[in-house]
mmCIF file of C-alpha atoms and ligand atoms in Angstrom:
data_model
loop_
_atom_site.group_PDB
_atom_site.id
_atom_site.type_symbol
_atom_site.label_atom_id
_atom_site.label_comp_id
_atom_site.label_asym_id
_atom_site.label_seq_id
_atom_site.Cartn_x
_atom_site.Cartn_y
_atom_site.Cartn_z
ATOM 1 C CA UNK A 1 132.380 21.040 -2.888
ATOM 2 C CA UNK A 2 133.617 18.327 -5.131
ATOM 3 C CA UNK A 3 133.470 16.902 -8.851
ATOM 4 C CA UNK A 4 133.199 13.380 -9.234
ATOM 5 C CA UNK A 5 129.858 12.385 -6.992
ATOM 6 C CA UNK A 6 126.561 11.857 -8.033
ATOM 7 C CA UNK A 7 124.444 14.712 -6.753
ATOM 8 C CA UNK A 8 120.086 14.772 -6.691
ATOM 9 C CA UNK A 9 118.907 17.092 -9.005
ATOM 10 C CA UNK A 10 115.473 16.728 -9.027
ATOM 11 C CA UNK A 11 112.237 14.851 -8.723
ATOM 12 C CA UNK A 12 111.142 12.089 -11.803
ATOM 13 C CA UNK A 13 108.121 14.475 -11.937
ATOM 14 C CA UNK A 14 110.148 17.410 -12.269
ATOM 15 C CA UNK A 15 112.198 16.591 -15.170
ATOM 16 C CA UNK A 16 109.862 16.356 -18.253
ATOM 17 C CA UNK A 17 109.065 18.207 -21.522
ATOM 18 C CA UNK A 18 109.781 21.402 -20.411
ATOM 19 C CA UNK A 19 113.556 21.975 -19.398
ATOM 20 C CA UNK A 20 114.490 22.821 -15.674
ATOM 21 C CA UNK A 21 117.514 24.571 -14.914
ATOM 22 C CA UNK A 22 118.459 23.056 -11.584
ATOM 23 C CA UNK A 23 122.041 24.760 -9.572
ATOM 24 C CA UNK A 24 124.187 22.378 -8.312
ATOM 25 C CA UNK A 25 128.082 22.873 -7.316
ATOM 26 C CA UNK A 26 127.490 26.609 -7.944
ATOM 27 C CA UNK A 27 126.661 26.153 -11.603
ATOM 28 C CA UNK A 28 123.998 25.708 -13.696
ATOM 29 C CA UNK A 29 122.474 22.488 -15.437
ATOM 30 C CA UNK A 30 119.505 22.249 -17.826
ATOM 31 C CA UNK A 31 117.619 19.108 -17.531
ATOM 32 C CA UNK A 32 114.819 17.685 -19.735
ATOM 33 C CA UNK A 33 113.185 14.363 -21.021
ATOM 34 C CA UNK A 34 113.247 13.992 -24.884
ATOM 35 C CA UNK A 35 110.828 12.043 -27.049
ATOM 36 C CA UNK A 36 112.672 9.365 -26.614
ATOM 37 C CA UNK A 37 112.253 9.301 -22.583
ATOM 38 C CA UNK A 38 115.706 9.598 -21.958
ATOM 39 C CA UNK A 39 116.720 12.415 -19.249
ATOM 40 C CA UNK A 40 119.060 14.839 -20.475
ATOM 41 C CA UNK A 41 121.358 16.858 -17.777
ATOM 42 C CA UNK A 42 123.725 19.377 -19.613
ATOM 43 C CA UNK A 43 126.166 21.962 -18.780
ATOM 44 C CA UNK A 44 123.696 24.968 -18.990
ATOM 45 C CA UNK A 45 125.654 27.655 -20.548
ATOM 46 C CA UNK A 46 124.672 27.176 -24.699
ATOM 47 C CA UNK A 47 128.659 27.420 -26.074
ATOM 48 C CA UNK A 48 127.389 29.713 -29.028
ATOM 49 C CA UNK A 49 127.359 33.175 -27.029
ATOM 50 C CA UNK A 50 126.463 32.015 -23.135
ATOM 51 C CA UNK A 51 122.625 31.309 -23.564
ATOM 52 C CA UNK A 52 120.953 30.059 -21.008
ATOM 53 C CA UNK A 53 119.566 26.491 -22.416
ATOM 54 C CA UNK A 54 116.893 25.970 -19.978
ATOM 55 C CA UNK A 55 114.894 29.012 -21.255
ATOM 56 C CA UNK A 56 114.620 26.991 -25.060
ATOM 57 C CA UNK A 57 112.071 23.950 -25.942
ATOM 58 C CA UNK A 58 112.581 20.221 -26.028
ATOM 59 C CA UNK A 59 112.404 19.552 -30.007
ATOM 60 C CA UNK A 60 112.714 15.485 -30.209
ATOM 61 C CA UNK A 61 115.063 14.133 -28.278
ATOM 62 C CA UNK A 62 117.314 17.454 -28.612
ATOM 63 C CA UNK A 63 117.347 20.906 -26.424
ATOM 64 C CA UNK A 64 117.105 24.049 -28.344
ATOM 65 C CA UNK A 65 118.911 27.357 -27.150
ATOM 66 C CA UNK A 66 116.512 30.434 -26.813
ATOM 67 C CA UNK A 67 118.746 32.576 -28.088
ATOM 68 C CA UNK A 68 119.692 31.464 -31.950
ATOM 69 C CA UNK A 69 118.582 28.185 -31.903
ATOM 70 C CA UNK A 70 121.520 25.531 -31.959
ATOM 71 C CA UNK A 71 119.998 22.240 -30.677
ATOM 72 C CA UNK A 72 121.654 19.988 -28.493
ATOM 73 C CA UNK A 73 120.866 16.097 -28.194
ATOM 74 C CA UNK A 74 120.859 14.719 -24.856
ATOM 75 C CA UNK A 75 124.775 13.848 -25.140
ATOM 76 C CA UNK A 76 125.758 17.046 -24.865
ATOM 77 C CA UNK A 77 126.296 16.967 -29.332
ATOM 78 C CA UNK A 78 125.021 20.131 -31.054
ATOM 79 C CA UNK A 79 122.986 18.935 -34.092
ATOM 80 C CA UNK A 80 121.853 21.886 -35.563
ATOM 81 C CA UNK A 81 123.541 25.716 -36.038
ATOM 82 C CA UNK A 82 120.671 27.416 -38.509
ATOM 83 C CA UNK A 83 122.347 30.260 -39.028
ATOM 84 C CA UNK A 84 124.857 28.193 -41.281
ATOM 85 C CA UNK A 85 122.026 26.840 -43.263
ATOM 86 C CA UNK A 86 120.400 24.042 -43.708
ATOM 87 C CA UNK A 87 122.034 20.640 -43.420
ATOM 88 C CA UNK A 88 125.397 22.314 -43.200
ATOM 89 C CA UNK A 89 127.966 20.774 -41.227
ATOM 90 C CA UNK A 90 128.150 21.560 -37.659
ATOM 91 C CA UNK A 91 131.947 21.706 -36.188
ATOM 92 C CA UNK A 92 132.795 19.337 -33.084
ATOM 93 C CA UNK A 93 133.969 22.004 -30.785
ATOM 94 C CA UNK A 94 130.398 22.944 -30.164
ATOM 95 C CA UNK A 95 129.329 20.060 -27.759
ATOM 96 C CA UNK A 96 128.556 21.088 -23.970
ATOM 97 C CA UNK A 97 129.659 18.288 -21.076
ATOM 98 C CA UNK A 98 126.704 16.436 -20.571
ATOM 99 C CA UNK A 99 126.653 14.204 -17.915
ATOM 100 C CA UNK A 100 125.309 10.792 -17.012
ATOM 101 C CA UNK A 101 121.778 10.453 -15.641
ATOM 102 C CA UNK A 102 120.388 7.417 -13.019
ATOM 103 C CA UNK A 103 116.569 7.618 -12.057
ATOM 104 C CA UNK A 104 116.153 5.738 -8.552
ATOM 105 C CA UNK A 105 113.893 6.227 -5.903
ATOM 106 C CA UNK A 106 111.465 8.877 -7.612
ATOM 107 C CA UNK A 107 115.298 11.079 -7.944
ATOM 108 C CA UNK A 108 117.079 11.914 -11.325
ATOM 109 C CA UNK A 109 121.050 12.149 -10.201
ATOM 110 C CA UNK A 110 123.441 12.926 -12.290
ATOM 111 C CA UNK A 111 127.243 12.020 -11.633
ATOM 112 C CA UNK A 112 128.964 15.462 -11.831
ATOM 113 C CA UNK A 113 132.547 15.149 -12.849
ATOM 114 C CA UNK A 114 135.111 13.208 -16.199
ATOM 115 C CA UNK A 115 135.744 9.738 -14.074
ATOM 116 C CA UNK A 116 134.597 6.325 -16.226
ATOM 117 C CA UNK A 117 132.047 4.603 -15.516
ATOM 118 C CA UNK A 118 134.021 1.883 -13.749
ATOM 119 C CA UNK A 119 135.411 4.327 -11.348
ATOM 120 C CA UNK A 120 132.785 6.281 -10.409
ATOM 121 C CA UNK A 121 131.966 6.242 -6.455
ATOM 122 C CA UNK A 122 128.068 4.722 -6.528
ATOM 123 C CA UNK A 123 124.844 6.177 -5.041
ATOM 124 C CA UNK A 124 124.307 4.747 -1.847
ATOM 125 C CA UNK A 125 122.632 1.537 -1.900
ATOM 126 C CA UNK A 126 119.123 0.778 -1.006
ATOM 127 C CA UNK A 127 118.556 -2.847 -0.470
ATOM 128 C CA UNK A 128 115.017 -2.316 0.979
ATOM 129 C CA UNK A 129 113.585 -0.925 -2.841
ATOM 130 C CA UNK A 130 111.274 -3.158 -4.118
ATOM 131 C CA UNK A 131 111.180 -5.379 -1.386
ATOM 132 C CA UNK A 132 107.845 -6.713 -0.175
ATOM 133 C CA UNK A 133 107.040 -5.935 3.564
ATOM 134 C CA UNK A 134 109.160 -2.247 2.835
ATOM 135 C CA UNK A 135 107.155 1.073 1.759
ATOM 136 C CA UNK A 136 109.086 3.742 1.002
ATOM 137 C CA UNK A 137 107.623 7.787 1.037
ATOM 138 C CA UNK A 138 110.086 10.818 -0.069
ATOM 139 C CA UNK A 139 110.138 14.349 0.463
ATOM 140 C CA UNK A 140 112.468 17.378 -0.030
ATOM 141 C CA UNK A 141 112.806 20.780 0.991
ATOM 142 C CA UNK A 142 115.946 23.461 0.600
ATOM 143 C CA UNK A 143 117.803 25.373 3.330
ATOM 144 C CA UNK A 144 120.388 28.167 3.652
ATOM 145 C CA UNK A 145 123.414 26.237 4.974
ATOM 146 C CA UNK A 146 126.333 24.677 3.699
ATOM 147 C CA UNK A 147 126.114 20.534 2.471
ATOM 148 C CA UNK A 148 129.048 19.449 4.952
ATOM 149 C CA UNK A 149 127.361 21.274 7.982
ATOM 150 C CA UNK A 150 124.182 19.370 6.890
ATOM 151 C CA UNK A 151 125.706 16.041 6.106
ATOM 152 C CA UNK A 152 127.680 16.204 10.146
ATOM 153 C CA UNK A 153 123.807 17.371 11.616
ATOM 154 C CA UNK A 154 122.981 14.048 10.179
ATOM 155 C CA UNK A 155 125.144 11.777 11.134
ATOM 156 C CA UNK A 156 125.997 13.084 14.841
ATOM 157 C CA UNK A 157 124.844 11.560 17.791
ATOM 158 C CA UNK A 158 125.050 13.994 20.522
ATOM 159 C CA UNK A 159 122.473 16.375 19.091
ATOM 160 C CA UNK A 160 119.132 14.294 19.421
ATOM 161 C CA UNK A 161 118.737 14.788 23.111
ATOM 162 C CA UNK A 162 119.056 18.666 22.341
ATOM 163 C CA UNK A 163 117.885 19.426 19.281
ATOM 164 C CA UNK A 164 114.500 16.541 18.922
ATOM 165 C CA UNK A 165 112.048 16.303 21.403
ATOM 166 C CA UNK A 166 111.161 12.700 19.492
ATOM 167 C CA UNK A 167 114.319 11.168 20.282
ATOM 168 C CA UNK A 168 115.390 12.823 23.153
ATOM 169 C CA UNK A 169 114.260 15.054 26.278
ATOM 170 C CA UNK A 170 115.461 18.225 25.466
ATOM 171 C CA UNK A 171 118.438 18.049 28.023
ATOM 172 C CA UNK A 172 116.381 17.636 30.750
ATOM 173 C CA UNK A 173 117.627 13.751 31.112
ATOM 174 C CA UNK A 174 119.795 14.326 33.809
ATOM 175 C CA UNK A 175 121.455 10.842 33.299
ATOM 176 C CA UNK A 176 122.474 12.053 29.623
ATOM 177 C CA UNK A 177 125.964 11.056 27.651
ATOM 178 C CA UNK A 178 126.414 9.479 24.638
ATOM 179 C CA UNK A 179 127.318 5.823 25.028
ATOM 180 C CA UNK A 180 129.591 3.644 22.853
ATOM 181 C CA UNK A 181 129.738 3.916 19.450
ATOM 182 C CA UNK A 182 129.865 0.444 17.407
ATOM 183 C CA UNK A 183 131.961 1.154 14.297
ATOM 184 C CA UNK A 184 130.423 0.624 11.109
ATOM 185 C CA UNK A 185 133.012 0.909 8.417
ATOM 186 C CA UNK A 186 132.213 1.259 4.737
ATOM 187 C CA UNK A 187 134.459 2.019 1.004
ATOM 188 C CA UNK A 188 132.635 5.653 0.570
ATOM 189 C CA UNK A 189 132.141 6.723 4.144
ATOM 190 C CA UNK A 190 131.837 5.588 7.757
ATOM 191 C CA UNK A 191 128.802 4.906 10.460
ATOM 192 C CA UNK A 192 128.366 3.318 13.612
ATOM 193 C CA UNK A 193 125.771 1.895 15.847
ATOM 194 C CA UNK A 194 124.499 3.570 19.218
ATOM 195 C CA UNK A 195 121.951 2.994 21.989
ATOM 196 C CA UNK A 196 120.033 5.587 23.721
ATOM 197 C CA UNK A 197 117.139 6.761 25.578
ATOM 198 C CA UNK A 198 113.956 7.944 23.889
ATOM 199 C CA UNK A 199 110.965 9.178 24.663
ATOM 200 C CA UNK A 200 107.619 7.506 23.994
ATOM 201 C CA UNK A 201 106.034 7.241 20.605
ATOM 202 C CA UNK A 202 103.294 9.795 20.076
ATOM 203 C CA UNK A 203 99.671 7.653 20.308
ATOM 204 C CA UNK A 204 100.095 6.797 16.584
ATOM 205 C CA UNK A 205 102.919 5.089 16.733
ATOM 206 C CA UNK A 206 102.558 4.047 19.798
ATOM 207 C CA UNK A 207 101.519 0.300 18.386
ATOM 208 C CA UNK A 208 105.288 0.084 17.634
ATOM 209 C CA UNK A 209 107.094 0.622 20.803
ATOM 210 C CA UNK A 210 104.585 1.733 24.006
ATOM 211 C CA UNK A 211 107.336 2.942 26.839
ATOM 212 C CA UNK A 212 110.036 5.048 26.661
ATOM 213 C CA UNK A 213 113.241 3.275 26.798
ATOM 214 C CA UNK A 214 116.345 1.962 24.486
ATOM 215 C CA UNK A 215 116.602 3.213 20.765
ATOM 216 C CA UNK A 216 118.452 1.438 18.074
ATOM 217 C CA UNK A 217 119.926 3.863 16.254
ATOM 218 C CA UNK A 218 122.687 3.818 12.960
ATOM 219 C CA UNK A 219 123.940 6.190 10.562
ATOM 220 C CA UNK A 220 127.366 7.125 8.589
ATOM 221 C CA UNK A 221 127.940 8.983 5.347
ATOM 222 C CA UNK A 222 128.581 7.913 2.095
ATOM 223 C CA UNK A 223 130.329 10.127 -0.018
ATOM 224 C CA UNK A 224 130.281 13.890 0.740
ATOM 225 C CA UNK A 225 126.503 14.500 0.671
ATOM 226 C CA UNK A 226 124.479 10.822 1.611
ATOM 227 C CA UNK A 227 123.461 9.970 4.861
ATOM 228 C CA UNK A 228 121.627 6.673 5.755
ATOM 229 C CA UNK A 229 120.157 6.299 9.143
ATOM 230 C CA UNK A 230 118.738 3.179 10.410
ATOM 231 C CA UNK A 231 115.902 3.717 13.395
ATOM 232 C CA UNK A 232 114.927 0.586 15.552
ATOM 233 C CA UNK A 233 112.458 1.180 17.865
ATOM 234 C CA UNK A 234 111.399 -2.366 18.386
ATOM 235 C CA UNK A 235 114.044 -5.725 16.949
ATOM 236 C CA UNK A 236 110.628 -6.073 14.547
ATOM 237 C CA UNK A 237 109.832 -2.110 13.283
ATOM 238 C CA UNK A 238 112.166 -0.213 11.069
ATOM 239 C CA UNK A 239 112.636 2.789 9.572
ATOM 240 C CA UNK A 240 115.425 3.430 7.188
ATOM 241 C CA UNK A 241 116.420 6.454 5.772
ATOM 242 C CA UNK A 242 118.659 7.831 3.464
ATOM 243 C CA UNK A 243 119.256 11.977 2.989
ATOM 244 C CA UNK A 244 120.803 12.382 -0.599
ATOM 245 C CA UNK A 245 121.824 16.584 -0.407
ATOM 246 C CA UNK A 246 122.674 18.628 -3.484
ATOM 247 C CA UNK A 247 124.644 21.408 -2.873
ATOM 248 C CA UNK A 248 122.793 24.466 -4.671
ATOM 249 C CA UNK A 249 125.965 26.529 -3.782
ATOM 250 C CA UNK A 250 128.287 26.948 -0.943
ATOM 251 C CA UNK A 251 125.300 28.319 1.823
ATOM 252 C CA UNK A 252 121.951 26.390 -0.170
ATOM 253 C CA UNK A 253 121.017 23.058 0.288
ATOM 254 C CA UNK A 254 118.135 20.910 -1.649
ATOM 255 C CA UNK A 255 117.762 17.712 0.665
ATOM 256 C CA UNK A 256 115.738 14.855 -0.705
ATOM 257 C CA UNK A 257 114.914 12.683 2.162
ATOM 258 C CA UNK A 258 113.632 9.135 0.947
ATOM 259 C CA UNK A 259 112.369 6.601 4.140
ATOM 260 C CA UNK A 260 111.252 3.176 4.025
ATOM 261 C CA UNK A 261 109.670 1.360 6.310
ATOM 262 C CA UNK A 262 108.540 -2.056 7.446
ATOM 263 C CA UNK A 263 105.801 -1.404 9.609
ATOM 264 C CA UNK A 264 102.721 0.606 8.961
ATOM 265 C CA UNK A 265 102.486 -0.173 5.271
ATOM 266 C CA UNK A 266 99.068 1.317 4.397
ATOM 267 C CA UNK A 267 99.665 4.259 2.228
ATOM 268 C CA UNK A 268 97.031 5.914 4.209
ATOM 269 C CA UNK A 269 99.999 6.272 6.329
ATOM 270 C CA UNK A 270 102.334 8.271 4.186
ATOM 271 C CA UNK A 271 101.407 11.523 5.543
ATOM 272 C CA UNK A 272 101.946 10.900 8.416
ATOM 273 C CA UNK A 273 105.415 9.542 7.898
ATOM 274 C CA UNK A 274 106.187 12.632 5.809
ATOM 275 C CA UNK A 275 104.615 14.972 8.418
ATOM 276 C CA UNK A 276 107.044 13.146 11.184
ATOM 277 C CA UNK A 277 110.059 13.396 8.694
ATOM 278 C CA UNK A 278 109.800 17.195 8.185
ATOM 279 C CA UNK A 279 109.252 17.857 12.336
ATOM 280 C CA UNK A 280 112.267 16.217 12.599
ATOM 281 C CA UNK A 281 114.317 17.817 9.035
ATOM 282 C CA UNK A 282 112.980 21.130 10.560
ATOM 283 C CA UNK A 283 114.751 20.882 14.034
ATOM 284 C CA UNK A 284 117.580 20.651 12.054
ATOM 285 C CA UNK A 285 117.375 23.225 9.835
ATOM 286 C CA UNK A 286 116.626 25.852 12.731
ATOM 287 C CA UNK A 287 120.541 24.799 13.945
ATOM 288 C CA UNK A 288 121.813 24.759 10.468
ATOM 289 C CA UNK A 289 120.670 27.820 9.033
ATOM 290 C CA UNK A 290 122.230 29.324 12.783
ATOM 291 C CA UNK A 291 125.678 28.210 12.323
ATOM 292 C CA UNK A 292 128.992 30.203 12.552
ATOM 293 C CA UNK A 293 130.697 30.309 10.419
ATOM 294 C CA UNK A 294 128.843 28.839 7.431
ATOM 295 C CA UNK A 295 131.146 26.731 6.355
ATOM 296 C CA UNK A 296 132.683 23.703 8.072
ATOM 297 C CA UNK A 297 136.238 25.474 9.726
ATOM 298 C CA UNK A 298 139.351 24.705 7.481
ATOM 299 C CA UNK A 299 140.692 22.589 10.790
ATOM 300 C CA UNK A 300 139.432 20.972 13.401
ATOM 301 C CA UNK A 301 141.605 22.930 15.537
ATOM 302 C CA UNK A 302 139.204 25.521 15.116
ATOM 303 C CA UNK A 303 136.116 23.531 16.959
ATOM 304 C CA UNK A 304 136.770 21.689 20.064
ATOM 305 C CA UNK A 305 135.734 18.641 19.536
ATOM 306 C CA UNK A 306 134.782 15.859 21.836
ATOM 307 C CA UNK A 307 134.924 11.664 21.662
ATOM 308 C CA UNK A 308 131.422 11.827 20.112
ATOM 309 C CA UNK A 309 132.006 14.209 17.730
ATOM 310 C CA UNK A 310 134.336 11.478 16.421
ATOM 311 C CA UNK A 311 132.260 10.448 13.458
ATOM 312 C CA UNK A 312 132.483 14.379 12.108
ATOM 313 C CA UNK A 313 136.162 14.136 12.165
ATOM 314 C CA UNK A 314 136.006 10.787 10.323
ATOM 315 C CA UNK A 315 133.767 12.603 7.575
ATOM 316 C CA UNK A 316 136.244 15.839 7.871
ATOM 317 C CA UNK A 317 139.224 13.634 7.281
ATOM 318 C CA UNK A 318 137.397 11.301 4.526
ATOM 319 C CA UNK A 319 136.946 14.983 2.524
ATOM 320 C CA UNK A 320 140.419 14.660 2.719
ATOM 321 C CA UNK A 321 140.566 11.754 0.584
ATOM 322 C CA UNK A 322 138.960 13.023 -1.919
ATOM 323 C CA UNK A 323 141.171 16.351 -1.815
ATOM 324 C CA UNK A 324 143.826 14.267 -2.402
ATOM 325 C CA UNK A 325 142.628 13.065 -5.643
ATOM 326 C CA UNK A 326 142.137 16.359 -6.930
ATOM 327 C CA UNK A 327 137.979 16.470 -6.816
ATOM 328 C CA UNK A 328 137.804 19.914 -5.106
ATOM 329 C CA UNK A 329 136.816 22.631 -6.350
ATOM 330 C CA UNK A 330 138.326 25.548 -6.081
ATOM 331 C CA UNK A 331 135.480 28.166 -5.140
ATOM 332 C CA UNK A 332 137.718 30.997 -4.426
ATOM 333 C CA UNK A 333 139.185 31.567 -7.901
ATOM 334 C CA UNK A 334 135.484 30.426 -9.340
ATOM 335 C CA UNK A 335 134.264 33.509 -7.136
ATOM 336 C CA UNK A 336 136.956 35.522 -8.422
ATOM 337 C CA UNK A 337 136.326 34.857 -11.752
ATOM 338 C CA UNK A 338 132.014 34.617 -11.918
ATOM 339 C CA UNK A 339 131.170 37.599 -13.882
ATOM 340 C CA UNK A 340 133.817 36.688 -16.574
ATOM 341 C CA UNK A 341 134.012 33.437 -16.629
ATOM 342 C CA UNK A 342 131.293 30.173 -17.366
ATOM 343 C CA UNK A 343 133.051 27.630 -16.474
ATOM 344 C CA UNK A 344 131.904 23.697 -17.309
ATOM 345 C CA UNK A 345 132.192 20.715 -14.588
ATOM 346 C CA UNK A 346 134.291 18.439 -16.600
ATOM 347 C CA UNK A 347 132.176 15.311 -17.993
ATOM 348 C CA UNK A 348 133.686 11.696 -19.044
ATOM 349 C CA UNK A 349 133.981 12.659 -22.448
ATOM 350 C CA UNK A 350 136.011 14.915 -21.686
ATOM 351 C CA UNK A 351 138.756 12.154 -20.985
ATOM 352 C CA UNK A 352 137.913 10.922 -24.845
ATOM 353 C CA UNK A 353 137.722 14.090 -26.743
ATOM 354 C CA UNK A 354 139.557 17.418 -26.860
ATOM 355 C CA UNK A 355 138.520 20.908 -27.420
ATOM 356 C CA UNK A 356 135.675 22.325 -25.597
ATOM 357 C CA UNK A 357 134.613 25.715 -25.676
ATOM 358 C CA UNK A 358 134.341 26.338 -22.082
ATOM 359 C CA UNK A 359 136.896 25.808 -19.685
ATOM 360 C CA UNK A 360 136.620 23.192 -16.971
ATOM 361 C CA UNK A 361 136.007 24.357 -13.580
ATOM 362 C CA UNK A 362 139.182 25.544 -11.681
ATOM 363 C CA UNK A 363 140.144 22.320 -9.175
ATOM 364 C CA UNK A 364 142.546 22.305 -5.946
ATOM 365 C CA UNK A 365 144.865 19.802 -6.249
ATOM 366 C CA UNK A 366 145.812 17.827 -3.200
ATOM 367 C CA UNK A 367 148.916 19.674 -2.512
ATOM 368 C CA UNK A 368 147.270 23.512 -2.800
ATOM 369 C CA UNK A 369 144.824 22.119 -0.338
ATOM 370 C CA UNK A 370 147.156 21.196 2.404
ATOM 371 C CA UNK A 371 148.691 24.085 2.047
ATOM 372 C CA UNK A 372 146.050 25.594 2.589
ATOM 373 C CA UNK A 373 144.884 23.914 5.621
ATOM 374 C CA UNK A 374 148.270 24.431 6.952
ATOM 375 C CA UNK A 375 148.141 28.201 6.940
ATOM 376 C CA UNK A 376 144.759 28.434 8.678
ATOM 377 C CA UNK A 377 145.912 25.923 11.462
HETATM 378 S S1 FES B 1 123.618 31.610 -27.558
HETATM 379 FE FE1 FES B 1 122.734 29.685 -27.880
HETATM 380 S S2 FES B 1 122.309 29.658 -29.974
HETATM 381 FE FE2 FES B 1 123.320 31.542 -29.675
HETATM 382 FE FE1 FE2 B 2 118.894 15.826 13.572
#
């Protein structure tokens, strides 16, 4: 898993008065929405004695801790200490990271990791919000699975014949391969392009493509946990999707699956976009939660992989990349230290001011990686 990406946290709906604690990279956040209507996403852990700040109230635009009161504003600053007395002064040291915030889509993200704004690798871009002629619909669900598992489900072509009975037939084509794959190259990821055989469109959807035949089909990864796939069943009708994926922990997922559309635009026909969605997302979940091991292997040497599982080993060796830089972290010595330890994912302002209370979470750098790597090959 890795620092420096904006992750989903929760819905807009979610995140209000009353503060969520929401798991994400194997830690804790506590989200809320002050008085001011600003969305607040904090380390978790209250620096006083380890209190849990998602069990305390909103008061203004601050969180209070449950446990002796401190109150923390939505930057992370602690305001108020009353066992000091009042208006005394409260020492810097006690801020917790606090990390910045984007509503899109009906989705709070937060960008989890110290890089400046200029920097920071963006969510992935929807061009189709707002635009007339598009409707979008979202829904989300968790598994038991690990992100990078979920993220290569997502974006690999050979499965759909297998795996969904609405975009393939269920390996009983006995004409099946998987034809070329047109390269779509991108700065946070890769996709590509491919054509295959479908089978009709249920009688509902029928209107948009009556006999079985060629389906349009794109999709790539941006960063470690986005997917967008782009679904053409006719040159007019399209659906496009994009899977944002927090990573609860190392085997939980929380998926939040937002698809617009250009067709069908009556809302009376959200449901049964959402119903479609989650037939499909459920396929996939069966396979996911079923895989061995959990995670994705430390090599590929340990898979045998074909020319269309070429797009995974793209996304494998795009992780890579971001190894290199430092952004991993290192789950091993978090596990060995997770009774005795609360550990902070480092924020920006943690580039601009020193001494925190709790220490940043351990990282790999890009070397201890490799060498790591190179011992399981
Ligand atoms: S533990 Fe939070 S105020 Fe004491
Ligand atoms: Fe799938």
């Amino acid at each position: 898993m890795y620092i420096n990406f904006w992750y989903p946290m929760a819905t807009v709906e979610e995140v209000g008065e009353k503060p969520i604690k929401v798991r994400c990279l194997d830690q804790d956040f506590v989200m809320f929405r002050g008085d001011d209507g600003k969305v607040g996403c904090l380390s978790n852990t209250c620096v006083h004695r380890g209190g849990s700040l998602a069990g305390g109230k909103v008061m203004g635009d601050r969180i209070q801790c449950p446990y002796h009161g401190w109150q923390y504003t939505g930057d992370g600053e602690c305001k108020k200490i009353p066992s000091l007395g009042k208006g005394a002064r409260v020492p810097g040291r006690t801020r917790v990271d606090a990390y910045p915030v984007e509503e899109r889509h009906g989705i709070v993200f937060a960008f989890l990791g110290d890089l400046p704004e200029e920097d920071r690798p963006p969510i992935i871009p929807v061009p189709e919000e707002g635009q007339d002629g598009w409707r979008p619909t979202l829904v989300h669900y968790e598994l038991k699975g690990n992100y990078e598992r979920s993220i290569e489900n997502g974006i690999d072509p050979a499965h759909n014949e297998y795996v969904h009975d609405t975009h393939g037939f269920s390996g009983e084509d006995e004409d099946y391969s998987v034809g070329e794959l047109r390269d779509v190259p991108a700065d946070w990821g890769h996709g590509f392009w491919h054509t295959f055989q479908a089978p009709p469109l249920p009688p509902q959807l029928r209107e948009l493509r009556e006999q079985p035949g060629d389906l349009e089909v794109g999709t790539g990864h941006h960063g470690p946990n986005q997917v967008w796939t782009y679904i053409h069943p006719s040159p007019e009708f399209y659906f496009h999707q994009y899977l944002f994926e927090r990573p609860i922990d190392e085997e939980h997922i929380h998926v939040y699956l937002l698809c617009m559309r250009n067709c069908m635009l009556d809302p009376d026909q959200d449901d049964l976009m959402n119903e479609r969605n989650m037939y499909v997302a459920k396929q996939d979940v069966v396979i996911i939660e079923d895989l061995h091991p959990v995670l994705t292997p430390p090599t590929t040497t340990k898979e045998f992989m074909t020319p269309s599982d070429k797009c995974i080993v793209m996304y494998r060796d795009r992780l890579k990349e971001w190894d290199a830089k430092g952004w991993r972290i290192d789950m091993d010595e978090v596990r060995r230290n997770t009774k005795k330890v609360a550990y902070a994912i480092p924020s920006p302002q943690r580039r601009q001011v020193k001494g925190w209370v709790l220490d940043p979470i351990p990282l790999m750098d890009g070397k201890q990686v490799a060498a790591k790597l190179k011992a399981a090959s």
